[in-house]
């Protein structure tokens, strides 16, 4: 792309919010007088295919940053954050019950939490998410309230406490999420191909991109056994009779609960803001009883999903101090040597695998994800198919490696190497694997049906943390964000990661410091960075340097 064309694209991206706002005012100028809304006019279904991609993504940024108001449907008086009706219709979630930091609505905008160090990234500890608290109407802990899931009693009829009502999670960033979702799509397709090639009476070792997911058995009677499958969430292992398990990789939510950026967005808009999408709640429907329908169009969700999927990818910040440079070189080598990269892996998007978009390389992202769940919890979501709003729509594609998108970006060289430092697999790294007593576990299992014994049994398995960009997204580490240093997080590795943690503990102090210095370099870079490695001033940095010192030279 020429410099002139790039500048033109940047200019269009900056100008597009004003174009959309002016168009809205031009359609009905008098109707805007005195109105207090974040989005004066929404993209209508079908317009996503006639809007230039750069402008569509910028509109998605508007939606992500919009501070929604009650005049455009914010709030959900008669529905929970799950989308189900509230347990007590006689107490709608209107002022002063229209805001609840725990069970939500709890934010005006997506960027209210995803804002460190830039919009779309992570969040400070104060922006923690109380996952599963949204199944309550208005969480109060008031023991005079005996109605189940209204304010103080769970599905089993027990009074809840702050320790068992919810799973406390850190807000993590969306930078690079398009590449991660495409990795998950490719891995899903590979696992499903291995499944489909397994004849009755046989077993198959499931492997994708060098990551092993255990053994799947196809029984002689046509049924399936998943007891030896590892690292996949329960919904992906569910099987009924001869219907096989889906084996879908779910890269979002830290327990592998969500398939796509789009499903994540459908959930979050309703949960946190009370903004309900057509595809999730129906065309011209008003299930939350706030007097507004079609609060978010299908086209809106496509735009905001594309915005998140095309955010710049994280990189590395390595100061020019020779001692820090040397520590980074050695720290990365030691990180690999002691086995951390076994799970915190760098994976490759291949050119010959794009489920739902045959013939296109794996870095051509498109909406909607062909594995979007149509039924079950957190559904429906837009399906890939013929134009039938709000149920299905054809794919809308964008090349994730395009220089038209926010920099920095990954490049295609036969394949696209994605240094996200994750295997997208669930692991238990707790010390005891006992949710009742282990602080690294959670009291509730998000991948089980709410109110079921499995739900209340708790969870100790989490997706291998994506380390790219993790260090400057709020300074809160692990899934719960309760550690303030990366070293604390390293020292909390037990269970499946015990050997790696013991290897770290056995290192001499200077090598431990080198590993920490390497981890400190993994950051979201300043917007527009032209290199994936920059110095402390944001200037491009050649890395690794051509002359590498050995450990003996230190």
Coordinates of C-alpha atoms in Angstrom, one line a residue:
X1 CA 0.0 0.0 0.0
X2 CA 1.3 3.5 -0.9
X3 CA 1.9 6.1 1.8
X4 CA -0.9 8.2 0.2
X5 CA -3.4 5.4 0.2
X6 CA -2.6 4.6 3.8
X7 CA -3.0 8.2 4.8
X8 CA -6.3 8.2 3.0
X9 CA -7.5 5.2 4.9
X10 CA -6.4 6.7 8.2
X11 CA -8.3 9.9 7.2
X12 CA -11.4 8.0 6.4
X13 CA -11.2 6.1 9.6
X14 CA -10.9 9.3 11.6
X15 CA -13.7 11.0 9.6
X16 CA -16.2 8.2 9.6
X17 CA -17.8 8.9 13.0
X18 CA -18.6 12.4 11.8
X19 CA -20.0 11.1 8.5
X20 CA -22.3 8.7 10.4
X21 CA -23.4 11.4 12.9
X22 CA -24.0 13.9 10.1
X23 CA -26.0 11.3 8.2
X24 CA -28.2 10.7 11.2
X25 CA -28.8 14.4 11.8
X26 CA -29.5 14.9 8.1
X27 CA -32.2 12.3 8.1
X28 CA -34.2 13.9 10.8
X29 CA -32.6 17.0 12.3
X30 CA -35.4 18.0 14.5
X31 CA -35.7 14.6 16.2
X32 CA -32.2 15.0 17.6
X33 CA -32.9 18.2 19.5
X34 CA -32.8 17.4 23.2
X35 CA -32.0 13.7 22.7
X36 CA -29.3 12.1 24.8
X37 CA -28.1 9.1 22.9
X38 CA -24.7 7.6 22.1
X39 CA -25.6 6.3 18.7
X40 CA -28.1 8.7 16.9
X41 CA -28.8 6.1 14.1
X42 CA -27.8 2.5 13.9
X43 CA -26.4 0.6 10.9
X44 CA -29.3 -1.2 9.3
X45 CA -29.1 -4.9 8.4
X46 CA -27.6 -5.3 5.0
X47 CA -25.7 -2.0 5.1
X48 CA -22.6 -3.8 6.5
X49 CA -22.1 -5.1 3.0
X50 CA -22.2 -1.7 1.3
X51 CA -20.1 0.2 3.9
X52 CA -16.4 0.4 3.3
X53 CA -14.6 -2.0 5.7
X54 CA -12.5 0.8 7.2
X55 CA -15.6 2.9 7.9
X56 CA -17.4 -0.2 9.2
X57 CA -14.7 -0.9 11.7
X58 CA -14.6 2.7 12.8
X59 CA -18.4 2.5 13.4
X60 CA -17.7 -0.6 15.4
X61 CA -15.3 1.5 17.5
X62 CA -18.1 3.9 18.1
X63 CA -20.3 1.1 19.5
X64 CA -17.5 -0.2 21.6
X65 CA -16.8 3.3 23.1
X66 CA -20.5 4.4 23.2
X67 CA -21.9 5.4 26.6
X68 CA -25.4 4.1 26.1
X69 CA -28.3 5.8 27.7
X70 CA -31.9 4.9 28.8
X71 CA -33.1 6.9 25.7
X72 CA -31.8 4.2 23.4
X73 CA -32.5 1.0 25.4
X74 CA -29.8 0.9 28.0
X75 CA -30.9 -1.1 31.1
X76 CA -33.1 -4.2 31.3
X77 CA -36.0 -3.7 33.8
X78 CA -37.5 -7.1 33.3
X79 CA -34.6 -9.4 32.4
X80 CA -31.4 -10.7 33.9
X81 CA -28.0 -10.5 32.5
X82 CA -28.4 -14.0 31.2
X83 CA -31.4 -12.8 29.1
X84 CA -33.9 -14.8 31.2
X85 CA -36.8 -13.0 32.8
X86 CA -36.1 -11.6 36.3
X87 CA -37.3 -13.9 39.1
X88 CA -39.5 -11.2 40.7
X89 CA -41.5 -9.3 38.1
X90 CA -42.9 -7.1 40.8
X91 CA -39.5 -5.5 41.4
X92 CA -38.2 -4.4 38.0
X93 CA -34.6 -3.2 37.6
X94 CA -35.5 0.5 37.5
X95 CA -34.1 3.3 39.6
X96 CA -32.7 2.8 42.1
X97 CA -32.2 -0.9 41.2
X98 CA -31.0 -0.2 37.7
X99 CA -27.4 -0.5 38.6
X100 CA -25.6 -3.3 40.5
X101 CA -21.8 -3.6 40.5
X102 CA -22.1 -7.3 41.0
X103 CA -25.1 -8.6 39.1
X104 CA -25.1 -5.6 36.7
X105 CA -26.0 -3.6 34.6
X106 CA -22.7 -2.2 35.8
X107 CA -21.1 -0.2 32.9
X108 CA -22.1 2.5 30.4
X109 CA -19.6 1.3 27.7
X110 CA -17.4 -1.6 26.7
X111 CA -14.4 0.7 27.0
X112 CA -15.4 1.5 30.5
X113 CA -13.6 -1.7 31.5
X114 CA -11.5 -2.5 28.4
X115 CA -9.3 0.6 28.4
X116 CA -5.7 -0.2 29.6
X117 CA -3.4 0.9 28.0
X118 CA -5.8 1.7 25.1
X119 CA -9.5 1.1 24.2
X120 CA -10.1 -2.5 23.5
X121 CA -7.4 -3.8 25.8
X122 CA -7.6 -4.9 29.4
X123 CA -8.5 -3.3 32.7
X124 CA -7.3 -2.3 36.1
X125 CA -8.2 -4.5 39.1
X126 CA -11.2 -2.1 39.8
X127 CA -12.8 -3.3 36.5
X128 CA -13.0 -6.9 37.6
X129 CA -15.9 -8.9 36.3
X130 CA -18.3 -10.9 38.6
X131 CA -19.0 -13.8 36.3
X132 CA -22.3 -15.6 36.8
X133 CA -23.6 -12.9 39.2
X134 CA -25.8 -11.9 36.3
X135 CA -28.1 -14.9 37.0
X136 CA -29.5 -12.8 39.9
X137 CA -32.0 -10.0 39.5
X138 CA -30.2 -7.6 41.8
X139 CA -27.6 -9.1 44.1
X140 CA -28.1 -7.7 47.6
X141 CA -27.2 -10.5 50.1
X142 CA -30.3 -9.5 52.0
X143 CA -31.3 -12.6 54.0
X144 CA -34.8 -11.4 54.4
X145 CA -35.2 -12.0 50.6
X146 CA -36.1 -15.7 50.1
X147 CA -36.9 -15.7 46.4
X148 CA -34.4 -17.8 44.4
X149 CA -32.0 -15.9 42.2
X150 CA -33.6 -12.5 43.2
X151 CA -31.0 -11.1 45.5
X152 CA -29.7 -13.5 48.1
X153 CA -30.7 -17.1 47.4
X154 CA -29.2 -19.3 44.7
X155 CA -30.9 -22.0 42.6
X156 CA -30.5 -24.6 45.3
X157 CA -32.3 -22.4 47.8
X158 CA -29.2 -21.5 49.8
X159 CA -28.2 -18.1 50.9
X160 CA -25.2 -16.9 49.1
X161 CA -22.1 -15.0 50.2
X162 CA -19.6 -12.8 48.3
X163 CA -17.3 -15.9 48.2
X164 CA -19.7 -18.2 46.4
X165 CA -22.1 -16.1 44.5
X166 CA -19.8 -15.4 41.6
X167 CA -16.4 -16.0 40.0
X168 CA -14.1 -13.0 40.3
X169 CA -12.2 -12.4 37.1
X170 CA -9.9 -9.8 35.7
X171 CA -10.9 -7.9 32.6
X172 CA -8.6 -9.0 29.8
X173 CA -7.9 -7.4 26.5
X174 CA -9.2 -8.0 23.0
X175 CA -6.1 -7.0 21.1
X176 CA -5.2 -9.7 18.6
X177 CA -8.5 -11.5 19.2
X178 CA -9.2 -12.0 15.5
X179 CA -6.0 -14.1 15.1
X180 CA -6.8 -16.1 18.2
X181 CA -10.4 -16.8 17.0
X182 CA -9.0 -17.9 13.6
X183 CA -6.6 -20.3 15.4
X184 CA -9.5 -21.7 17.3
X185 CA -11.5 -22.2 14.1
X186 CA -8.6 -24.0 12.4
X187 CA -8.0 -26.2 15.4
X188 CA -11.7 -27.1 15.7
X189 CA -11.8 -28.1 12.0
X190 CA -8.7 -30.3 12.5
X191 CA -10.1 -32.0 15.6
X192 CA -13.5 -32.6 13.9
X193 CA -11.7 -34.1 10.9
X194 CA -9.9 -36.5 13.2
X195 CA -13.2 -37.3 14.9
X196 CA -15.0 -37.9 11.7
X197 CA -12.2 -40.3 10.5
X198 CA -12.6 -42.5 13.6
X199 CA -14.5 -45.6 12.7
X200 CA -16.8 -47.3 15.3
X201 CA -14.7 -49.6 17.6
X202 CA -11.7 -47.3 17.3
X203 CA -10.0 -44.6 19.2
X204 CA -8.1 -41.5 18.0
X205 CA -5.5 -39.3 19.6
X206 CA -6.7 -35.8 19.1
X207 CA -3.9 -33.4 18.0
X208 CA -4.0 -30.0 16.4
X209 CA -1.0 -27.7 15.7
X210 CA 1.1 -29.9 17.9
X211 CA -1.3 -29.6 20.9
X212 CA -2.6 -32.9 22.2
X213 CA -6.2 -33.1 23.4
X214 CA -6.2 -36.7 24.6
X215 CA -8.0 -39.7 23.2
X216 CA -11.5 -39.8 21.7
X217 CA -13.2 -43.2 21.4
X218 CA -15.9 -44.1 18.9
X219 CA -17.7 -47.1 20.5
X220 CA -18.7 -50.1 18.4
X221 CA -22.4 -49.2 18.9
X222 CA -21.8 -45.8 17.4
X223 CA -21.8 -43.9 20.7
X224 CA -18.8 -41.8 21.8
X225 CA -16.6 -41.8 24.9
X226 CA -14.8 -38.5 25.8
X227 CA -13.5 -39.5 29.3
X228 CA -9.9 -39.4 28.0
X229 CA -10.3 -36.1 26.0
X230 CA -8.3 -33.3 27.7
X231 CA -8.4 -29.6 27.6
X232 CA -11.8 -28.9 26.1
X233 CA -14.8 -27.4 27.9
X234 CA -17.7 -29.6 28.9
X235 CA -20.1 -28.2 26.2
X236 CA -17.6 -29.3 23.5
X237 CA -17.6 -32.8 24.9
X238 CA -21.3 -33.3 25.2
X239 CA -22.6 -36.2 23.2
X240 CA -26.0 -37.8 22.8
X241 CA -26.4 -41.3 21.4
X242 CA -24.6 -41.5 18.1
X243 CA -24.4 -37.7 17.8
X244 CA -20.6 -36.9 18.2
X245 CA -19.1 -34.3 20.5
X246 CA -18.5 -31.0 18.7
X247 CA -14.9 -30.6 20.0
X248 CA -15.2 -26.9 19.4
X249 CA -12.3 -24.8 20.7
X250 CA -13.8 -22.0 22.7
X251 CA -11.1 -19.3 22.9
X252 CA -12.9 -16.6 24.9
X253 CA -13.7 -16.4 28.6
X254 CA -10.9 -17.7 30.7
X255 CA -12.7 -21.1 31.2
X256 CA -13.3 -21.7 27.5
X257 CA -17.0 -20.8 27.6
X258 CA -17.4 -18.6 24.5
X259 CA -16.8 -19.5 20.8
X260 CA -16.5 -16.2 19.2
X261 CA -16.0 -12.4 19.6
X262 CA -19.6 -12.1 18.4
X263 CA -21.1 -14.4 21.0
X264 CA -19.0 -12.6 23.6
X265 CA -20.4 -9.3 22.4
X266 CA -24.0 -10.5 22.3
X267 CA -23.6 -11.6 25.9
X268 CA -21.8 -8.5 27.2
X269 CA -24.0 -5.9 25.7
X270 CA -27.1 -7.4 27.4
X271 CA -25.2 -8.4 30.6
X272 CA -23.3 -5.2 31.3
X273 CA -25.3 -2.5 29.6
X274 CA -28.8 -3.9 29.1
X275 CA -28.5 -3.4 25.3
X276 CA -30.2 -6.2 23.5
X277 CA -29.3 -7.4 20.0
X278 CA -31.8 -8.5 17.4
X279 CA -30.1 -11.8 16.7
X280 CA -30.1 -12.8 20.4
X281 CA -33.6 -11.5 21.5
X282 CA -35.6 -11.3 18.2
X283 CA -36.6 -8.8 15.6
X284 CA -39.0 -6.1 17.0
X285 CA -39.0 -7.8 20.4
X286 CA -38.8 -6.2 23.8
X287 CA -38.2 -8.9 26.3
X288 CA -36.6 -6.6 28.9
X289 CA -39.7 -4.4 28.9
X290 CA -37.9 -1.0 28.5
X291 CA -40.0 0.1 25.6
X292 CA -37.2 -0.3 23.0
X293 CA -36.9 -2.9 20.2
X294 CA -33.9 -3.7 17.9
X295 CA -31.5 -2.0 20.3
X296 CA -28.6 -3.4 18.4
X297 CA -29.0 -4.6 14.8
X298 CA -27.2 -7.6 13.3
X299 CA -25.1 -5.1 11.3
X300 CA -24.2 -3.4 14.6
X301 CA -22.9 -6.7 16.0
X302 CA -20.9 -7.4 12.8
X303 CA -19.3 -3.9 13.0
X304 CA -18.4 -4.1 16.7
X305 CA -17.1 -7.7 16.2
X306 CA -14.9 -6.6 13.3
X307 CA -13.6 -3.7 15.4
X308 CA -12.5 -6.1 18.2
X309 CA -11.1 -8.7 15.8
X310 CA -9.0 -6.2 13.9
X311 CA -7.5 -4.4 16.9
X312 CA -3.7 -4.2 16.7
X313 CA -1.8 -7.1 17.9
X314 CA 0.5 -6.9 21.0
X315 CA 4.2 -7.0 20.7
X316 CA 7.3 -6.3 22.9
X317 CA 8.7 -3.3 24.5
X318 CA 12.5 -3.7 25.2
X319 CA 14.3 -0.7 26.5
X320 CA 17.7 0.2 25.0
X321 CA 19.5 -0.5 28.2
X322 CA 22.1 -3.2 27.3
X323 CA 21.5 -5.0 30.6
X324 CA 17.7 -5.2 29.9
X325 CA 18.3 -6.3 26.3
X326 CA 20.6 -9.1 27.5
X327 CA 18.0 -10.1 30.1
X328 CA 15.3 -10.3 27.5
X329 CA 17.5 -12.5 25.3
X330 CA 18.3 -14.9 28.1
X331 CA 14.9 -14.8 29.7
X332 CA 13.1 -15.9 26.5
X333 CA 15.6 -18.7 26.1
X334 CA 15.2 -19.9 29.7
X335 CA 11.4 -19.6 29.4
X336 CA 11.5 -22.1 26.5
X337 CA 14.2 -24.3 28.1
X338 CA 12.2 -24.9 31.4
X339 CA 9.1 -25.8 29.4
X340 CA 6.9 -22.7 29.8
X341 CA 6.4 -22.6 26.0
X342 CA 4.8 -26.1 26.1
X343 CA 1.5 -24.5 27.1
X344 CA 2.3 -20.8 26.5
X345 CA 2.9 -21.7 22.8
X346 CA 3.3 -19.8 19.6
X347 CA 1.0 -21.3 17.0
X348 CA 0.7 -20.9 13.2
X349 CA -2.3 -20.0 11.0
X350 CA -2.0 -22.1 7.9
X351 CA -3.1 -21.0 4.4
X352 CA -5.2 -24.1 3.6
X353 CA -7.8 -24.2 6.3
X354 CA -10.6 -21.6 6.7
X355 CA -13.8 -23.4 7.8
X356 CA -16.8 -21.7 6.2
X357 CA -14.7 -19.8 3.7
X358 CA -13.1 -22.6 1.5
X359 CA -10.2 -21.6 -0.6
X360 CA -9.2 -18.7 1.5
X361 CA -6.2 -18.7 3.8
X362 CA -6.7 -18.9 7.6
X363 CA -6.0 -15.3 8.2
X364 CA -9.0 -14.1 6.3
X365 CA -11.4 -13.4 9.2
X366 CA -15.1 -13.2 8.6
X367 CA -18.3 -12.7 10.4
X368 CA -20.2 -14.7 11.5
X369 CA -18.1 -17.6 12.9
X370 CA -19.3 -20.8 11.4
X371 CA -19.2 -22.5 14.8
X372 CA -21.5 -19.9 16.5
X373 CA -23.9 -21.7 18.8
X374 CA -27.5 -21.5 17.5
X375 CA -29.1 -23.1 20.6
X376 CA -28.2 -23.6 24.3
X377 CA -26.9 -21.0 26.8
X378 CA -25.8 -17.7 25.4
X379 CA -27.7 -18.3 22.2
X380 CA -28.8 -17.8 19.5
X381 CA -26.0 -16.0 17.6
X382 CA -25.9 -15.1 13.9
X383 CA -25.4 -18.2 11.7
X384 CA -23.4 -18.3 8.5
X385 CA -25.8 -18.8 5.7
X386 CA -28.3 -17.1 3.3
X387 CA -29.5 -13.6 4.0
X388 CA -32.2 -14.1 6.6
X389 CA -32.0 -11.4 9.3
X390 CA -31.7 -11.8 12.2
X391 CA -31.0 -15.5 11.9
X392 CA -28.3 -15.9 9.2
X393 CA -26.2 -13.9 6.8
X394 CA -23.4 -14.5 4.4
X395 CA -19.8 -14.1 5.5
X396 CA -18.2 -10.6 5.6
X397 CA -14.5 -11.0 5.3
X398 CA -11.4 -9.0 6.2
X399 CA -7.7 -9.8 5.8
X400 CA -6.2 -9.7 9.3
X401 CA -2.8 -9.0 7.8
X402 CA -3.9 -6.0 5.8
X403 CA -1.9 -2.8 6.3
X404 CA -5.2 -0.9 6.2
X405 CA -5.9 -2.2 9.7
X406 CA -4.6 -0.7 12.9
X407 CA -0.8 -1.3 13.3
X408 CA 1.1 -3.2 14.3
X409 CA 0.0 -6.4 12.5
X410 CA 1.2 -9.9 11.9
X411 CA 2.4 -10.7 8.4
X412 CA 1.9 -13.7 6.2
X413 CA 5.0 -15.5 5.1
X414 CA 3.6 -18.9 3.9
X415 CA 1.7 -19.0 7.2
X416 CA 1.1 -16.5 10.0
X417 CA 3.0 -17.1 13.2
X418 CA 0.8 -16.0 16.1
X419 CA 2.8 -15.3 19.3
X420 CA -0.2 -15.3 21.6
X421 CA 1.6 -17.7 24.0
X422 CA -1.3 -20.0 24.5
X423 CA -2.3 -23.5 23.4
X424 CA -6.0 -22.6 23.8
X425 CA -6.3 -25.7 26.0
X426 CA -7.9 -25.9 29.5
X427 CA -5.4 -26.8 32.3
X428 CA -5.6 -27.2 36.0
X429 CA -2.6 -25.5 37.7
X430 CA -4.1 -25.4 41.2
X431 CA -2.3 -27.0 44.0
X432 CA -5.1 -29.3 45.2
X433 CA -7.7 -29.3 42.4
X434 CA -10.3 -28.7 45.2
X435 CA -12.6 -25.7 44.5
X436 CA -13.8 -25.8 48.1
X437 CA -10.4 -24.9 49.5
X438 CA -8.0 -24.0 46.7
X439 CA -7.7 -20.2 46.1
X440 CA -6.7 -20.8 42.5
X441 CA -10.1 -22.5 41.8
X442 CA -13.6 -21.0 41.5
X443 CA -16.7 -21.7 43.4
X444 CA -18.9 -22.1 40.3
X445 CA -18.4 -24.0 37.0
X446 CA -19.4 -21.7 34.2
X447 CA -19.4 -24.7 31.7
X448 CA -22.1 -26.5 33.6
X449 CA -25.9 -25.8 33.7
X450 CA -26.7 -23.1 36.2
X451 CA -28.1 -24.7 39.4
X452 CA -26.9 -28.2 38.6
X453 CA -24.6 -30.2 40.9
X454 CA -21.7 -29.7 38.5
X455 CA -22.3 -26.0 38.5
X456 CA -22.0 -25.8 42.3
X457 CA -19.0 -28.2 42.3
X458 CA -16.7 -25.4 41.1
X459 CA -13.9 -25.2 38.6
X460 CA -10.1 -25.4 38.5
X461 CA -9.5 -25.5 34.8
X462 CA -8.6 -22.4 32.8
X463 CA -7.3 -21.7 29.3
X464 CA -3.6 -21.1 29.2
X465 CA -3.3 -17.4 29.7
X466 CA -2.6 -15.5 26.5
X467 CA 0.6 -13.7 27.4
X468 CA 0.9 -11.4 24.5
X469 CA 0.0 -7.9 25.7
X470 CA -0.6 -9.1 29.3
X471 CA 1.9 -7.0 31.1
X472 CA 0.6 -3.5 30.6
X473 CA -3.2 -4.3 30.7
X474 CA -3.9 -3.2 34.2
X475 CA -1.1 -4.7 36.3
X476 CA -3.3 -7.5 37.7
X477 CA -2.3 -11.1 37.0
X478 CA -3.8 -14.6 36.8
X479 CA -7.5 -15.1 35.9
X480 CA -8.6 -13.5 39.1
X481 CA -6.2 -10.5 38.8
X482 CA -5.3 -10.6 42.5
X483 CA -1.6 -10.7 42.0
X484 CA 0.3 -7.4 41.3
X485 CA 3.4 -8.9 39.9
X486 CA 4.2 -11.5 37.2
X487 CA 6.5 -13.3 39.6
X488 CA 3.6 -14.0 42.0
X489 CA 1.7 -15.5 39.0
X490 CA 4.7 -17.7 38.1
X491 CA 5.0 -18.9 41.7
X492 CA 1.3 -19.8 41.8
X493 CA 1.8 -22.5 39.0
X494 CA 1.1 -25.9 40.4
X495 CA -0.8 -29.0 39.2
X496 CA -0.2 -29.5 35.5
X497 CA 2.5 -26.7 35.6
X498 CA 4.3 -27.9 38.7
X499 CA 7.4 -29.2 36.9
X500 CA 7.8 -25.9 35.1
X501 CA 7.4 -23.9 38.3
X502 CA 9.9 -26.1 40.1
X503 CA 12.3 -25.6 37.3
X504 CA 11.9 -21.9 37.7
X505 CA 12.4 -22.1 41.4
X506 CA 15.6 -24.0 40.8
X507 CA 17.1 -21.3 38.6
X508 CA 19.7 -19.0 40.0
X509 CA 18.3 -15.6 40.9
X510 CA 19.7 -13.8 37.9
X511 CA 18.0 -16.3 35.5
X512 CA 14.7 -15.9 37.3
X513 CA 15.1 -12.2 36.8
X514 CA 15.8 -12.7 33.2
X515 CA 12.5 -14.6 32.7
X516 CA 10.6 -11.9 34.5
X517 CA 12.2 -9.3 32.3
X518 CA 11.1 -11.2 29.2
X519 CA 7.5 -11.4 30.6
X520 CA 7.6 -7.6 31.3
X521 CA 8.3 -7.0 27.6
X522 CA 5.0 -8.6 26.4
X523 CA 2.8 -5.5 26.0
X524 CA 0.1 -3.8 24.0
X525 CA 2.1 -1.3 21.9
X526 CA 1.4 2.4 21.3
X527 CA -1.2 2.8 18.5
X528 CA 0.3 2.9 15.0
X529 CA 3.6 1.2 16.0
X530 CA 5.4 0.2 12.8
X531 CA 7.2 -2.7 14.5
X532 CA 6.2 -5.5 16.7
X533 CA 9.3 -4.8 18.9
X534 CA 9.9 -1.2 20.1
X535 CA 12.1 0.5 22.6
X536 CA 10.9 2.5 25.6
X537 CA 10.2 5.5 23.3
X538 CA 8.1 3.6 20.9
X539 CA 10.7 3.5 18.2
X540 CA 11.1 0.3 16.1
X541 CA 13.8 -2.0 17.4
X542 CA 15.7 -4.7 15.5
X543 CA 15.2 -7.9 17.4
X544 CA 16.9 -10.1 18.1
X545 CA 20.1 -8.2 17.6
X546 CA 22.5 -9.7 15.1
X547 CA 25.3 -10.2 17.7
X548 CA 23.9 -12.3 20.6
X549 CA 26.0 -12.6 23.7
X550 CA 26.2 -16.0 25.3
X551 CA 25.4 -16.7 29.0
X552 CA 29.1 -17.1 29.6
X553 CA 29.7 -13.5 28.5
X554 CA 27.4 -12.0 31.2

